[in-house]
Structure formats: structure tokens, C-alpha cells
PDB file of C-alpha atoms in Angstrom:
ATOM      1  CA  UNK O 273      -0.004  57.115  25.952  1.00 88.00           C
ATOM      2  CA  UNK O 274       0.420  54.968  23.163  1.00 91.00           C
ATOM      3  CA  UNK O 275      -2.451  52.592  21.965  1.00 93.00           C
ATOM      4  CA  UNK O 276      -1.488  50.011  19.665  1.00 94.00           C
ATOM      5  CA  UNK O 277      -3.575  47.284  17.500  1.00 95.00           C
ATOM      6  CA  UNK O 278      -1.329  44.394  16.322  1.00 95.00           C
ATOM      7  CA  UNK O 279      -2.819  42.264  14.109  1.00 95.00           C
ATOM      8  CA  UNK O 280      -2.593  38.236  15.617  1.00 95.00           C
ATOM      9  CA  UNK O 281      -0.087  37.154  12.933  1.00 93.00           C
ATOM     10  CA  UNK O 282       1.889  40.268  13.309  1.00 91.00           C
ATOM     11  CA  UNK O 283       2.005  41.566  10.249  1.00 93.00           C
ATOM     12  CA  UNK O 284       0.400  44.828  10.701  1.00 94.00           C
ATOM     13  CA  UNK O 285      -0.432  47.313  13.762  1.00 94.00           C
ATOM     14  CA  UNK O 286      -1.826  50.534  14.055  1.00 95.00           C
ATOM     15  CA  UNK O 287      -1.335  53.261  16.574  1.00 94.00           C
ATOM     16  CA  UNK O 288      -2.853  56.308  18.382  1.00 94.00           C
ATOM     17  CA  UNK O 289      -1.732  58.539  20.649  1.00 93.00           C
ATOM     18  CA  UNK O 290      -3.282  59.689  24.131  1.00 92.00           C
ATOM     19  CA  UNK O 291      -2.880  62.314  26.388  1.00 90.00           C
ATOM     20  CA  UNK O 292      -3.119  61.827  30.492  1.00 84.00           C
ATOM     21  CA  UNK O 293      -6.388  61.307  31.967  1.00 86.00           C
ATOM     22  CA  UNK O 294      -8.009  60.928  28.577  1.00 91.00           C
ATOM     23  CA  UNK O 295     -11.165  58.488  29.089  1.00 89.00           C
ATOM     24  CA  UNK O 296     -11.536  57.330  25.365  1.00 92.00           C
ATOM     25  CA  UNK O 297     -10.347  57.016  22.007  1.00 93.00           C
ATOM     26  CA  UNK O 298     -10.637  56.431  18.462  1.00 93.00           C
ATOM     27  CA  UNK O 299      -8.503  54.812  16.056  1.00 94.00           C
ATOM     28  CA  UNK O 300      -9.489  55.006  12.395  1.00 93.00           C
ATOM     29  CA  UNK O 301      -8.638  53.056   9.281  1.00 94.00           C
ATOM     30  CA  UNK O 302      -7.892  49.921  10.964  1.00 96.00           C
ATOM     31  CA  UNK O 303      -8.225  46.797   8.555  1.00 96.00           C
ATOM     32  CA  UNK O 304     -10.905  44.370   9.351  1.00 96.00           C
ATOM     33  CA  UNK O 305      -9.391  41.375  11.449  1.00 96.00           C
ATOM     34  CA  UNK O 306      -8.309  40.366  14.811  1.00 97.00           C
ATOM     35  CA  UNK O 307      -5.856  42.176  16.891  1.00 96.00           C
ATOM     36  CA  UNK O 308      -4.144  42.373  20.374  1.00 95.00           C
ATOM     37  CA  UNK O 309      -4.776  45.728  21.676  1.00 96.00           C
ATOM     38  CA  UNK O 310      -1.544  46.912  24.176  1.00 94.00           C
ATOM     39  CA  UNK O 311      -0.485  50.433  25.738  1.00 92.00           C
ATOM     40  CA  UNK O 312       3.073  51.480  26.074  1.00 88.00           C
ATOM     41  CA  UNK O 313       3.416  54.592  28.481  1.00 81.00           C
ATOM     42  CA  UNK O 314       5.266  57.470  26.868  1.00 69.00           C
ATOM     43  CA  UNK O 315       8.158  59.440  28.255  1.00 59.00           C
ATOM     44  CA  UNK O 316      10.468  56.474  29.054  1.00 50.00           C
ATOM     45  CA  UNK O 317      13.258  57.708  27.992  1.00 52.00           C
ATOM     46  CA  UNK O 318      17.390  57.395  28.776  1.00 48.00           C
ATOM     47  CA  UNK O 319      19.496  60.675  28.445  1.00 52.00           C
ATOM     48  CA  UNK O 320      22.500  59.341  27.257  1.00 52.00           C
ATOM     49  CA  UNK O 321      23.203  56.976  24.801  1.00 49.00           C
ATOM     50  CA  UNK O 322      25.103  54.893  27.531  1.00 50.00           C
ATOM     51  CA  UNK O 323      22.129  54.891  29.804  1.00 52.00           C
ATOM     52  CA  UNK O 324      19.944  53.772  26.717  1.00 49.00           C
ATOM     53  CA  UNK O 325      22.307  50.567  26.680  1.00 50.00           C
ATOM     54  CA  UNK O 326      21.851  49.973  30.008  1.00 52.00           C
ATOM     55  CA  UNK O 327      18.178  50.738  30.763  1.00 53.00           C
ATOM     56  CA  UNK O 328      14.931  48.039  30.800  1.00 50.00           C
ATOM     57  CA  UNK O 329      12.415  49.967  28.616  1.00 54.00           C
ATOM     58  CA  UNK O 330       8.904  49.115  29.318  1.00 54.00           C
ATOM     59  CA  UNK O 331       7.543  48.224  25.941  1.00 78.00           C
ATOM     60  CA  UNK O 332       4.281  47.369  26.792  1.00 85.00           C
ATOM     61  CA  UNK O 333       2.851  48.366  29.839  1.00 84.00           C
ATOM     62  CA  UNK O 334      -0.875  46.676  29.575  1.00 89.00           C
ATOM     63  CA  UNK O 335      -3.335  45.330  27.582  1.00 92.00           C
ATOM     64  CA  UNK O 336      -6.712  44.302  26.843  1.00 94.00           C
ATOM     65  CA  UNK O 337      -6.649  41.424  28.789  1.00 93.00           C
ATOM     66  CA  UNK O 338      -9.288  38.773  30.520  1.00 94.00           C
ATOM     67  CA  UNK O 339      -9.160  40.870  33.447  1.00 94.00           C
ATOM     68  CA  UNK O 340     -10.463  43.913  31.460  1.00 93.00           C
ATOM     69  CA  UNK O 341     -14.440  42.403  31.488  1.00 93.00           C
ATOM     70  CA  UNK O 342     -13.870  40.628  34.767  1.00 94.00           C
ATOM     71  CA  UNK O 343     -13.759  44.310  36.424  1.00 94.00           C
ATOM     72  CA  UNK O 344     -10.108  44.890  36.869  1.00 92.00           C
ATOM     73  CA  UNK O 345     -10.464  43.912  40.703  1.00 94.00           C
ATOM     74  CA  UNK O 346      -8.454  41.989  42.789  1.00 94.00           C
ATOM     75  CA  UNK O 347     -10.233  38.590  42.029  1.00 95.00           C
ATOM     76  CA  UNK O 348      -9.275  38.831  38.653  1.00 94.00           C
ATOM     77  CA  UNK O 349      -5.964  37.337  37.979  1.00 93.00           C
ATOM     78  CA  UNK O 350      -6.085  35.772  34.227  1.00 94.00           C
ATOM     79  CA  UNK O 351      -4.178  38.345  32.465  1.00 92.00           C
ATOM     80  CA  UNK O 352      -4.664  36.310  29.005  1.00 94.00           C
ATOM     81  CA  UNK O 353      -4.819  38.462  25.799  1.00 94.00           C
ATOM     82  CA  UNK O 354      -8.101  38.674  24.372  1.00 95.00           C
ATOM     83  CA  UNK O 355      -8.686  39.027  20.486  1.00 96.00           C
ATOM     84  CA  UNK O 356     -10.443  42.022  19.205  1.00 96.00           C
ATOM     85  CA  UNK O 357     -12.344  41.464  16.482  1.00 96.00           C
ATOM     86  CA  UNK O 358     -12.591  44.468  14.074  1.00 96.00           C
ATOM     87  CA  UNK O 359     -15.594  44.154  11.184  1.00 96.00           C
ATOM     88  CA  UNK O 360     -15.601  46.485   8.316  1.00 94.00           C
ATOM     89  CA  UNK O 361     -17.193  49.472   8.388  1.00 90.00           C
ATOM     90  CA  UNK O 362     -18.129  49.062  12.045  1.00 91.00           C
ATOM     91  CA  UNK O 363     -17.188  50.435  15.481  1.00 91.00           C
ATOM     92  CA  UNK O 364     -15.293  47.796  18.192  1.00 91.00           C
ATOM     93  CA  UNK O 365     -16.340  49.710  21.288  1.00 90.00           C
ATOM     94  CA  UNK O 366     -15.074  49.067  24.977  1.00 88.00           C
ATOM     95  CA  UNK O 367     -11.691  48.264  24.523  1.00 88.00           C
TER      96      UNK O 367
END
């Protein structure tokens, strides 16, 4: 899976790759600011150029939304993206 931190103004992004069942990740070098955190599953690809033109591909399959701090239960129905603030020289955890 690829995890993206995309600045809220859309000017810059950072990405880190994970492997199946990986429980944590670290994204280094992210500039201070507010970001949307989204994920995309790797390995979704078309086998031919013709298929690539006609196959819908998933861009972002999940993100850090209101449902995450809610507990990701069936009762957590708000999937609005939550901004993640990155401070200088500090770690942002549990995202």
C-alpha cells in the first residue's frame, strides 16, 4: 500500500510504501503544515493498453477520516477527511 500525505493546498505531497500486514510506518522529511492522509492499494493495474483505457482504477481507497478516531465501528458513519497537523521537529502519531 502507498500512504500519501497531501498538503491541504495541494501544492506538495509525500509518500511511503508499506507491505502486506504492516502495522506501522514512518514518513520522513514532511514539511510542517496541514495534510490529508490517504492510501492507495498497490498492484491495481491493467494488463494491456486497451484495458488501461477502459478499466476504472482506484486512486485512494482509504484515508484518515472522522471514522478513525470514532473507532471504525459500524456506528462511525462520518467519513469526512480530518486534517493532520505536522509540527517542526516533532512526530505525529496514530495516523
